[in-house]
PDB file of C-alpha atoms in Angstrom:
ATOM      1  CA  MET A   1     -33.515 217.006 179.681  1.00 82.00           C
ATOM      2  CA  TYR A   2     -30.486 215.166 178.363  1.00 93.00           C
ATOM      3  CA  VAL A   3     -27.011 216.682 178.687  1.00 93.00           C
ATOM      4  CA  PRO A   4     -24.727 214.954 176.159  1.00 96.00           C
ATOM      5  CA  THR A   5     -21.241 213.924 177.273  1.00 96.00           C
ATOM      6  CA  LEU A   6     -18.330 214.118 174.853  1.00 97.00           C
ATOM      7  CA  LEU A   7     -16.822 210.708 174.073  1.00 97.00           C
ATOM      8  CA  ALA A   8     -14.481 211.444 171.164  1.00 95.00           C
ATOM      9  CA  ALA A   9     -13.494 214.454 169.043  1.00 94.00           C
ATOM     10  CA  GLY A  10     -10.968 215.036 166.264  1.00 89.00           C
ATOM     11  CA  LEU A  11     -13.004 213.336 163.526  1.00 92.00           C
ATOM     12  CA  MET A  12     -13.922 214.914 160.186  1.00 86.00           C
ATOM     13  CA  PHE A  13     -17.359 213.704 159.080  1.00 85.00           C
ATOM     14  CA  PRO A  14     -18.247 210.611 161.138  1.00 92.00           C
ATOM     15  CA  GLU A  15     -21.110 208.373 160.039  1.00 95.00           C
ATOM     16  CA  ALA A  16     -22.668 204.917 160.497  1.00 97.00           C
ATOM     17  CA  PRO A  17     -21.923 204.248 164.189  1.00 98.00           C
ATOM     18  CA  ARG A  18     -22.194 200.585 165.230  1.00 98.00           C
ATOM     19  CA  TRP A  19     -21.745 198.905 168.608  1.00 97.00           C
ATOM     20  CA  HIS A  20     -19.882 195.610 168.241  1.00 96.00           C
ATOM     21  CA  GLU A  21     -17.793 193.472 170.591  1.00 92.00           C
ATOM     22  CA  GLY A  22     -17.676 196.059 173.339  1.00 93.00           C
ATOM     23  CA  GLN A  23     -16.581 198.977 171.170  1.00 94.00           C
ATOM     24  CA  LEU A  24     -18.029 201.683 168.961  1.00 98.00           C
ATOM     25  CA  TRP A  25     -17.229 201.389 165.258  1.00 98.00           C
ATOM     26  CA  LEU A  26     -17.831 204.213 162.795  1.00 97.00           C
ATOM     27  CA  SER A  27     -16.888 205.510 159.372  1.00 97.00           C
ATOM     28  CA  ASP A  28     -15.244 208.865 158.865  1.00 93.00           C
ATOM     29  CA  HIS A  29     -16.499 209.860 155.390  1.00 86.00           C
ATOM     30  CA  HIS A  30     -14.124 212.690 154.708  1.00 83.00           C
ATOM     31  CA  ALA A  31     -11.026 211.122 156.288  1.00 89.00           C
ATOM     32  CA  HIS A  32     -11.542 207.863 154.320  1.00 92.00           C
ATOM     33  CA  ARG A  33     -11.132 205.811 157.499  1.00 94.00           C
ATOM     34  CA  VAL A  34     -13.028 203.410 159.712  1.00 97.00           C
ATOM     35  CA  HIS A  35     -12.414 203.852 163.438  1.00 96.00           C
ATOM     36  CA  VAL A  36     -12.969 201.816 166.575  1.00 97.00           C
ATOM     37  CA  ILE A  37     -13.536 203.869 169.737  1.00 96.00           C
ATOM     38  CA  ASP A  38     -13.354 202.301 173.182  1.00 92.00           C
ATOM     39  CA  GLU A  39     -15.361 203.348 176.229  1.00 87.00           C
ATOM     40  CA  ALA A  40     -12.607 205.773 177.264  1.00 89.00           C
ATOM     41  CA  GLY A  41     -12.933 207.612 173.951  1.00 91.00           C
ATOM     42  CA  THR A  42      -9.654 206.356 172.502  1.00 91.00           C
ATOM     43  CA  ALA A  43      -9.891 205.905 168.736  1.00 91.00           C
ATOM     44  CA  ARG A  44      -7.822 203.695 166.445  1.00 93.00           C
ATOM     45  CA  VAL A  45      -7.965 203.241 162.692  1.00 95.00           C
ATOM     46  CA  VAL A  46      -9.014 199.768 161.533  1.00 95.00           C
ATOM     47  CA  ALA A  47      -9.375 200.426 157.795  1.00 95.00           C
ATOM     48  CA  GLU A  48      -8.428 203.054 155.204  1.00 93.00           C
ATOM     49  CA  LEU A  49      -9.976 203.383 151.738  1.00 93.00           C
ATOM     50  CA  ASP A  50      -9.299 205.375 148.591  1.00 89.00           C
ATOM     51  CA  ASP A  51     -12.947 206.373 148.811  1.00 90.00           C
ATOM     52  CA  MET A  52     -15.524 207.535 151.341  1.00 89.00           C
ATOM     53  CA  PRO A  53     -16.574 204.745 153.702  1.00 95.00           C
ATOM     54  CA  SER A  54     -20.186 204.802 154.825  1.00 96.00           C
ATOM     55  CA  GLY A  55     -22.410 201.986 156.099  1.00 97.00           C
ATOM     56  CA  LEU A  56     -20.852 199.273 158.258  1.00 98.00           C
ATOM     57  CA  GLY A  57     -21.978 195.793 159.243  1.00 97.00           C
ATOM     58  CA  PHE A  58     -20.665 192.518 160.594  1.00 97.00           C
ATOM     59  CA  LEU A  59     -20.909 188.946 159.355  1.00 96.00           C
ATOM     60  CA  ALA A  60     -21.321 185.895 161.574  1.00 93.00           C
ATOM     61  CA  ASP A  61     -17.563 185.254 161.609  1.00 93.00           C
ATOM     62  CA  GLY A  62     -16.956 188.782 162.914  1.00 93.00           C
ATOM     63  CA  SER A  63     -15.557 190.220 159.695  1.00 95.00           C
ATOM     64  CA  LEU A  64     -16.445 193.810 158.881  1.00 97.00           C
ATOM     65  CA  LEU A  65     -18.336 194.982 155.784  1.00 98.00           C
ATOM     66  CA  ILE A  66     -17.738 198.541 154.563  1.00 98.00           C
ATOM     67  CA  ALA A  67     -19.807 200.381 151.954  1.00 98.00           C
ATOM     68  CA  ALA A  68     -17.533 202.548 149.776  1.00 96.00           C
ATOM     69  CA  MET A  69     -19.657 205.410 148.486  1.00 91.00           C
ATOM     70  CA  ARG A  70     -18.217 206.631 145.211  1.00 87.00           C
ATOM     71  CA  SER A  71     -17.018 203.303 143.778  1.00 92.00           C
ATOM     72  CA  CYS A  72     -20.285 201.584 144.769  1.00 95.00           C
ATOM     73  CA  ARG A  73     -18.391 198.663 146.219  1.00 97.00           C
ATOM     74  CA  VAL A  74     -18.733 196.754 149.474  1.00 98.00           C
ATOM     75  CA  TYR A  75     -15.474 195.624 151.056  1.00 98.00           C
ATOM     76  CA  ARG A  76     -14.845 192.904 153.618  1.00 97.00           C
ATOM     77  CA  GLN A  77     -12.197 193.430 156.284  1.00 94.00           C
ATOM     78  CA  ASP A  78     -10.925 190.334 158.073  1.00 91.00           C
ATOM     79  CA  ALA A  79      -7.665 189.006 159.514  1.00 88.00           C
ATOM     80  CA  GLY A  80      -6.243 188.857 155.995  1.00 88.00           C
ATOM     81  CA  GLY A  81      -6.938 192.519 155.238  1.00 91.00           C
ATOM     82  CA  LEU A  82      -9.380 194.379 153.007  1.00 94.00           C
ATOM     83  CA  HIS A  83     -11.056 192.470 150.148  1.00 95.00           C
ATOM     84  CA  LEU A  84     -13.717 193.279 147.571  1.00 97.00           C
ATOM     85  CA  TYR A  85     -16.967 191.655 148.685  1.00 98.00           C
ATOM     86  CA  ALA A  86     -19.504 192.979 146.164  1.00 98.00           C
ATOM     87  CA  ASP A  87     -19.220 195.356 143.202  1.00 97.00           C
ATOM     88  CA  LEU A  88     -22.537 197.220 142.900  1.00 97.00           C
ATOM     89  CA  SER A  89     -21.417 199.713 140.246  1.00 94.00           C
ATOM     90  CA  ALA A  90     -23.556 198.088 137.539  1.00 94.00           C
ATOM     91  CA  VAL A  91     -26.686 199.303 139.308  1.00 92.00           C
ATOM     92  CA  GLY A  92     -26.164 202.720 137.715  1.00 89.00           C
ATOM     93  CA  ASP A  93     -24.409 206.081 137.905  1.00 87.00           C
ATOM     94  CA  GLY A  94     -24.591 207.167 141.514  1.00 88.00           C
ATOM     95  CA  TRP A  95     -23.412 206.592 145.062  1.00 89.00           C
ATOM     96  CA  ILE A  96     -24.087 204.030 147.763  1.00 94.00           C
ATOM     97  CA  ASN A  97     -24.492 205.165 151.346  1.00 94.00           C
ATOM     98  CA  ASP A  98     -25.682 203.514 154.532  1.00 96.00           C
ATOM     99  CA  MET A  99     -25.965 199.751 154.979  1.00 98.00           C
ATOM    100  CA  VAL A 100     -27.353 197.272 157.492  1.00 98.00           C
ATOM    101  CA  VAL A 101     -26.465 193.585 157.817  1.00 98.00           C
ATOM    102  CA  ASP A 102     -29.268 191.407 159.205  1.00 97.00           C
ATOM    103  CA  GLY A 103     -29.162 188.258 161.310  1.00 95.00           C
ATOM    104  CA  ARG A 104     -29.083 186.066 158.202  1.00 95.00           C
ATOM    105  CA  GLY A 105     -25.934 187.716 156.840  1.00 96.00           C
ATOM    106  CA  ARG A 106     -27.669 189.738 154.135  1.00 97.00           C
ATOM    107  CA  ALA A 107     -26.591 193.334 153.617  1.00 98.00           C
ATOM    108  CA  TYR A 108     -29.074 195.991 152.506  1.00 98.00           C
ATOM    109  CA  VAL A 109     -27.338 198.955 150.893  1.00 98.00           C
ATOM    110  CA  GLY A 110     -28.862 202.312 149.972  1.00 97.00           C
ATOM    111  CA  PHE A 111     -28.152 203.694 146.483  1.00 95.00           C
ATOM    112  CA  THR A 112     -28.904 207.138 145.054  1.00 91.00           C
ATOM    113  CA  GLY A 113     -28.528 207.925 141.344  1.00 85.00           C
ATOM    114  CA  GLY A 114     -26.579 210.929 140.127  1.00 72.00           C
ATOM    115  CA  GLY A 115     -24.180 212.993 142.245  1.00 59.00           C
ATOM    116  CA  LEU A 116     -23.968 212.928 145.994  1.00 56.00           C
ATOM    117  CA  TYR A 117     -27.611 213.045 147.139  1.00 53.00           C
ATOM    118  CA  ALA A 118     -28.471 215.275 144.189  1.00 53.00           C
ATOM    119  CA  ASN A 119     -31.208 213.156 142.656  1.00 51.00           C
ATOM    120  CA  GLU A 120     -34.607 212.720 144.329  1.00 48.00           C
ATOM    121  CA  ASP A 121     -36.654 211.694 141.309  1.00 54.00           C
ATOM    122  CA  GLY A 122     -36.972 207.959 141.828  1.00 53.00           C
ATOM    123  CA  THR A 123     -33.556 206.674 140.766  1.00 78.00           C
ATOM    124  CA  SER A 124     -32.801 205.532 144.305  1.00 91.00           C
ATOM    125  CA  ALA A 125     -32.800 201.891 145.392  1.00 95.00           C
ATOM    126  CA  ILE A 126     -32.052 199.457 148.181  1.00 97.00           C
ATOM    127  CA  ILE A 127     -29.708 196.697 147.052  1.00 98.00           C
ATOM    128  CA  CYS A 128     -29.605 193.310 148.775  1.00 98.00           C
ATOM    129  CA  VAL A 129     -26.175 191.682 148.923  1.00 98.00           C
ATOM    130  CA  GLU A 130     -26.204 187.957 149.682  1.00 97.00           C
ATOM    131  CA  SER A 131     -23.587 186.247 151.866  1.00 91.00           C
ATOM    132  CA  ASP A 132     -21.723 185.038 148.747  1.00 92.00           C
ATOM    133  CA  GLY A 133     -21.370 188.597 147.422  1.00 93.00           C
ATOM    134  CA  SER A 134     -24.058 188.296 144.750  1.00 96.00           C
ATOM    135  CA  TRP A 135     -26.608 191.102 144.710  1.00 98.00           C
ATOM    136  CA  TRP A 136     -29.983 192.199 143.411  1.00 97.00           C
ATOM    137  CA  VAL A 137     -32.206 195.268 143.641  1.00 97.00           C
ATOM    138  CA  ALA A 138     -34.645 194.788 146.506  1.00 97.00           C
ATOM    139  CA  THR A 139     -36.723 197.928 145.838  1.00 96.00           C
ATOM    140  CA  THR A 140     -36.685 201.201 143.932  1.00 94.00           C
ATOM    141  CA  GLU A 141     -39.591 202.628 145.972  1.00 93.00           C
ATOM    142  CA  VAL A 142     -37.357 204.913 148.025  1.00 94.00           C
ATOM    143  CA  SER A 143     -35.960 208.442 147.768  1.00 91.00           C
ATOM    144  CA  ILE A 144     -32.377 208.901 149.001  1.00 91.00           C
ATOM    145  CA  PRO A 145     -32.287 205.881 151.352  1.00 94.00           C
ATOM    146  CA  ASN A 146     -30.139 206.588 154.383  1.00 95.00           C
ATOM    147  CA  GLY A 147     -30.056 204.962 157.832  1.00 96.00           C
ATOM    148  CA  THR A 148     -31.701 201.530 157.950  1.00 98.00           C
ATOM    149  CA  VAL A 149     -32.731 199.181 160.768  1.00 98.00           C
ATOM    150  CA  ILE A 150     -33.975 195.591 160.864  1.00 98.00           C
ATOM    151  CA  SER A 151     -36.137 194.057 163.586  1.00 98.00           C
ATOM    152  CA  PRO A 152     -34.827 191.284 165.885  1.00 98.00           C
ATOM    153  CA  ASP A 153     -36.862 188.634 164.032  1.00 97.00           C
ATOM    154  CA  ASN A 154     -35.427 189.771 160.668  1.00 97.00           C
ATOM    155  CA  GLY A 155     -39.002 190.369 159.530  1.00 98.00           C
ATOM    156  CA  THR A 156     -39.160 194.158 159.177  1.00 98.00           C
ATOM    157  CA  LEU A 157     -36.819 196.678 157.570  1.00 98.00           C
ATOM    158  CA  VAL A 158     -37.246 200.411 158.207  1.00 98.00           C
ATOM    159  CA  VAL A 159     -35.325 202.911 156.086  1.00 98.00           C
ATOM    160  CA  ALA A 160     -34.847 206.646 156.567  1.00 97.00           C
ATOM    161  CA  GLU A 161     -35.820 208.284 153.273  1.00 95.00           C
ATOM    162  CA  SER A 162     -33.898 211.540 153.403  1.00 91.00           C
ATOM    163  CA  GLY A 163     -35.393 212.644 150.100  1.00 87.00           C
ATOM    164  CA  ALA A 164     -38.987 212.101 151.223  1.00 90.00           C
ATOM    165  CA  SER A 165     -38.937 213.191 154.907  1.00 93.00           C
ATOM    166  CA  ARG A 166     -40.173 209.853 156.216  1.00 96.00           C
ATOM    167  CA  LEU A 167     -39.295 206.511 157.730  1.00 98.00           C
ATOM    168  CA  THR A 168     -40.602 203.689 155.530  1.00 98.00           C
ATOM    169  CA  ALA A 169     -41.147 200.077 156.604  1.00 98.00           C
ATOM    170  CA  PHE A 170     -41.033 196.899 154.508  1.00 98.00           C
ATOM    171  CA  ASP A 171     -41.816 193.291 155.349  1.00 98.00           C
ATOM    172  CA  VAL A 172     -38.796 191.049 154.804  1.00 98.00           C
ATOM    173  CA  SER A 173     -39.346 187.468 153.634  1.00 97.00           C
ATOM    174  CA  GLU A 174     -37.077 184.479 154.277  1.00 96.00           C
ATOM    175  CA  ASP A 175     -35.412 184.996 150.893  1.00 96.00           C
ATOM    176  CA  GLY A 176     -34.757 188.676 151.583  1.00 96.00           C
ATOM    177  CA  THR A 177     -37.548 190.047 149.384  1.00 97.00           C
ATOM    178  CA  LEU A 178     -39.062 193.356 150.505  1.00 98.00           C
ATOM    179  CA  SER A 179     -42.832 193.878 150.306  1.00 97.00           C
ATOM    180  CA  GLY A 180     -45.733 195.564 152.083  1.00 97.00           C
ATOM    181  CA  ARG A 181     -44.305 199.058 151.863  1.00 97.00           C
ATOM    182  CA  ARG A 182     -45.841 201.429 154.427  1.00 98.00           C
ATOM    183  CA  THR A 183     -45.047 204.675 156.219  1.00 98.00           C
ATOM    184  CA  PHE A 184     -43.586 204.214 159.697  1.00 98.00           C
ATOM    185  CA  ALA A 185     -43.336 207.963 160.344  1.00 98.00           C
ATOM    186  CA  ALA A 186     -43.746 211.082 158.194  1.00 97.00           C
ATOM    187  CA  PHE A 187     -42.362 214.535 158.913  1.00 96.00           C
ATOM    188  CA  ASP A 188     -43.146 218.036 157.692  1.00 92.00           C
ATOM    189  CA  ALA A 189     -39.624 219.408 157.807  1.00 86.00           C
ATOM    190  CA  GLU A 190     -37.216 216.779 159.138  1.00 91.00           C
ATOM    191  CA  MET A 191     -34.769 214.958 156.876  1.00 92.00           C
ATOM    192  CA  PRO A 192     -34.243 211.533 158.500  1.00 95.00           C
ATOM    193  CA  ASP A 193     -30.644 210.364 158.664  1.00 95.00           C
ATOM    194  CA  GLY A 194     -28.802 207.645 160.609  1.00 96.00           C
ATOM    195  CA  CYS A 195     -30.975 205.691 163.037  1.00 98.00           C
ATOM    196  CA  CYS A 196     -31.267 202.711 165.384  1.00 98.00           C
ATOM    197  CA  LEU A 197     -34.008 200.527 166.846  1.00 98.00           C
ATOM    198  CA  ASP A 198     -34.820 199.928 170.512  1.00 98.00           C
ATOM    199  CA  ALA A 199     -36.494 197.083 172.391  1.00 98.00           C
ATOM    200  CA  GLU A 200     -39.895 198.813 172.401  1.00 98.00           C
ATOM    201  CA  GLY A 201     -39.930 199.090 168.604  1.00 98.00           C
ATOM    202  CA  ALA A 202     -39.230 202.820 168.595  1.00 98.00           C
ATOM    203  CA  ILE A 203     -36.525 204.378 166.432  1.00 98.00           C
ATOM    204  CA  TRP A 204     -33.931 206.912 167.489  1.00 98.00           C
ATOM    205  CA  MET A 205     -33.232 209.052 164.423  1.00 98.00           C
ATOM    206  CA  ALA A 206     -30.890 211.901 163.562  1.00 97.00           C
ATOM    207  CA  ALA A 207     -32.732 215.047 162.461  1.00 96.00           C
ATOM    208  CA  PRO A 208     -30.008 217.313 160.980  1.00 92.00           C
ATOM    209  CA  ARG A 209     -32.254 220.244 160.111  1.00 91.00           C
ATOM    210  CA  THR A 210     -33.203 220.838 163.749  1.00 93.00           C
ATOM    211  CA  SER A 211     -29.905 219.688 165.340  1.00 93.00           C
ATOM    212  CA  ARG A 212     -31.531 216.984 167.402  1.00 95.00           C
ATOM    213  CA  PHE A 213     -31.990 213.255 167.771  1.00 98.00           C
ATOM    214  CA  ILE A 214     -35.578 212.143 168.131  1.00 98.00           C
ATOM    215  CA  ARG A 215     -37.230 208.934 169.313  1.00 98.00           C
ATOM    216  CA  VAL A 216     -40.269 208.138 167.181  1.00 98.00           C
ATOM    217  CA  THR A 217     -42.854 205.355 167.381  1.00 98.00           C
ATOM    218  CA  ASP A 218     -44.493 203.391 164.597  1.00 98.00           C
ATOM    219  CA  GLY A 219     -47.166 205.859 163.519  1.00 97.00           C
ATOM    220  CA  GLY A 220     -44.978 208.945 163.769  1.00 96.00           C
ATOM    221  CA  GLU A 221     -45.277 210.151 167.364  1.00 97.00           C
ATOM    222  CA  VAL A 222     -42.100 211.820 168.621  1.00 97.00           C
ATOM    223  CA  ILE A 223     -41.784 210.725 172.252  1.00 98.00           C
ATOM    224  CA  ASP A 224     -38.273 211.862 173.193  1.00 98.00           C
ATOM    225  CA  GLU A 225     -35.455 214.058 171.937  1.00 97.00           C
ATOM    226  CA  VAL A 226     -31.837 215.015 172.531  1.00 98.00           C
ATOM    227  CA  ARG A 227     -30.776 218.442 171.317  1.00 96.00           C
ATOM    228  CA  VAL A 228     -27.159 219.104 170.346  1.00 93.00           C
ATOM    229  CA  GLU A 229     -25.115 222.271 169.974  1.00 88.00           C
ATOM    230  CA  ASP A 230     -22.175 223.201 167.761  1.00 88.00           C
ATOM    231  CA  GLY A 231     -23.062 220.924 164.891  1.00 89.00           C
ATOM    232  CA  SER A 232     -25.698 218.893 163.107  1.00 88.00           C
ATOM    233  CA  ALA A 233     -27.154 215.551 164.175  1.00 95.00           C
ATOM    234  CA  ILE A 234     -25.911 212.965 161.664  1.00 94.00           C
ATOM    235  CA  ALA A 235     -26.435 209.430 163.005  1.00 97.00           C
ATOM    236  CA  CYS A 236     -26.880 207.453 166.206  1.00 98.00           C
ATOM    237  CA  THR A 237     -26.724 203.957 167.631  1.00 98.00           C
ATOM    238  CA  LEU A 238     -27.492 202.235 170.908  1.00 98.00           C
ATOM    239  CA  GLY A 239     -24.811 200.238 172.670  1.00 97.00           C
ATOM    240  CA  GLY A 240     -22.692 199.951 175.765  1.00 96.00           C
ATOM    241  CA  PRO A 241     -22.634 196.919 178.082  1.00 95.00           C
ATOM    242  CA  ASP A 242     -26.393 197.153 178.731  1.00 97.00           C
ATOM    243  CA  GLY A 243     -27.448 198.578 175.351  1.00 97.00           C
ATOM    244  CA  ARG A 244     -28.683 201.803 176.955  1.00 98.00           C
ATOM    245  CA  THR A 245     -25.972 204.227 175.860  1.00 98.00           C
ATOM    246  CA  LEU A 246     -27.078 206.305 172.897  1.00 98.00           C
ATOM    247  CA  TYR A 247     -24.072 207.303 170.787  1.00 98.00           C
ATOM    248  CA  LEU A 248     -24.658 210.596 168.975  1.00 98.00           C
ATOM    249  CA  VAL A 249     -22.617 211.467 165.893  1.00 96.00           C
ATOM    250  CA  VAL A 250     -22.432 215.242 165.420  1.00 96.00           C
ATOM    251  CA  THR A 251     -20.621 217.186 162.690  1.00 90.00           C
ATOM    252  CA  GLU A 252     -19.867 220.877 162.257  1.00 79.00           C
ATOM    253  CA  PHE A 253     -19.686 221.839 158.600  1.00 67.00           C
ATOM    254  CA  SER A 254     -20.096 224.917 156.457  1.00 61.00           C
ATOM    255  CA  ARG A 255     -22.732 224.810 153.765  1.00 66.00           C
ATOM    256  CA  PRO A 256     -20.463 226.637 151.274  1.00 64.00           C
ATOM    257  CA  ASN A 257     -17.804 223.953 151.764  1.00 61.00           C
ATOM    258  CA  ILE A 258     -20.345 221.149 151.287  1.00 60.00           C
ATOM    259  CA  ALA A 259     -21.649 222.856 148.121  1.00 63.00           C
ATOM    260  CA  GLU A 260     -18.069 223.156 146.854  1.00 61.00           C
ATOM    261  CA  LEU A 261     -17.428 219.482 147.510  1.00 61.00           C
ATOM    262  CA  ARG A 262     -20.606 218.402 145.759  1.00 63.00           C
ATOM    263  CA  ALA A 263     -19.618 220.412 142.692  1.00 64.00           C
ATOM    264  CA  ASN A 264     -16.273 218.603 142.540  1.00 62.00           C
ATOM    265  CA  THR A 265     -16.723 214.883 143.056  1.00 61.00           C
ATOM    266  CA  GLU A 266     -12.937 214.381 143.131  1.00 62.00           C
ATOM    267  CA  TRP A 267     -13.153 215.502 146.750  1.00 55.00           C
ATOM    268  CA  ALA A 268     -14.197 211.937 147.531  1.00 55.00           C
ATOM    269  CA  ARG A 269     -10.544 211.033 147.013  1.00 56.00           C
ATOM    270  CA  ASP A 270      -8.976 214.048 148.738  1.00 62.00           C
ATOM    271  CA  PRO A 271      -9.649 214.493 152.477  1.00 63.00           C
ATOM    272  CA  GLU A 272      -7.835 217.843 152.506  1.00 66.00           C
ATOM    273  CA  LEU A 273     -10.696 219.521 150.615  1.00 67.00           C
ATOM    274  CA  SER A 274     -13.118 219.166 153.531  1.00 67.00           C
ATOM    275  CA  SER A 275     -13.323 221.563 156.449  1.00 66.00           C
ATOM    276  CA  SER A 276     -15.850 219.478 158.410  1.00 71.00           C
ATOM    277  CA  ARG A 277     -15.192 218.572 162.045  1.00 82.00           C
ATOM    278  CA  GLY A 278     -17.036 215.793 163.842  1.00 89.00           C
ATOM    279  CA  ARG A 279     -17.399 214.213 167.248  1.00 95.00           C
ATOM    280  CA  VAL A 280     -19.264 211.558 169.201  1.00 97.00           C
ATOM    281  CA  ASP A 281     -21.385 212.422 172.246  1.00 97.00           C
ATOM    282  CA  THR A 282     -23.310 210.058 174.515  1.00 98.00           C
ATOM    283  CA  VAL A 283     -26.431 210.072 176.675  1.00 98.00           C
ATOM    284  CA  ARG A 284     -27.992 207.355 178.783  1.00 98.00           C
ATOM    285  CA  VAL A 285     -31.525 206.213 177.894  1.00 98.00           C
ATOM    286  CA  SER A 286     -33.974 203.804 179.525  1.00 97.00           C
ATOM    287  CA  VAL A 287     -34.783 201.416 176.660  1.00 98.00           C
ATOM    288  CA  PRO A 288     -31.961 199.224 175.287  1.00 98.00           C
ATOM    289  CA  ALA A 289     -30.974 198.365 171.745  1.00 98.00           C
ATOM    290  CA  ALA A 290     -32.708 195.743 169.623  1.00 98.00           C
ATOM    291  CA  GLY A 291     -32.292 194.261 166.161  1.00 97.00           C
ATOM    292  CA  TRP A 292     -29.714 195.499 163.663  1.00 96.00           C
ATOM    293  CA  PRO A 293     -27.475 197.470 163.451  1.00 93.00           C
TER     294      PRO A 293
END
């Protein structure tokens, strides 16, 4: 049985954890900030937006990409500051969410039509953003795309479909095209959220409805789990010096407050409207990280 260790508290609604250059990076949706957290649990702000940051990724030159949810824009943070990288707003009325950047420098961004996760009727999409900032719709065969991983050879993308209770895999071609859609894992009650890939091809996935993180194989067998208390499982990533530390993002929130926020989309610009409180826990696992993120 795993006993999670607290790494960092004092966050609001953390999301999209990434291990990069010896530190943990994550978005804080409701605080409108991106943080870096060192191994001692000390956090510092590296970016602030007038929007909710979500998915994060890194380009070959080390610059940071940030998906801004409400404006449907991807920003690039480098030594010169924060710059617009890609404006995805023309894809439709909705929100972007999680994002993964592969080994070729392409970013795959989840989009859901309508209000915040309110539409499950096929208006979702995964958008591919090229390294020059141009973009195109890679697939619409998803329902509320959330956490996404890409294999070490850049050949397979697996997305957590929160609106369909499954992990779905696609083949990725050299030009970024997605094809060969298939079910990686299907669940009766779980709503897959943020996830990461390990060196055995299994996926660690947040399962908010049951307050746990589960490790699932291609085919849907759950082979390991970490249960958490005082909050919901939101997202996870593998990292640390040997890739065997599993970082667990956990948030305590009230459903009435979330319902209130969803009814008033201006909350995306006002952190004071949220009463959520988040943290990062860690456990040690035996199989290290692989692929992206």
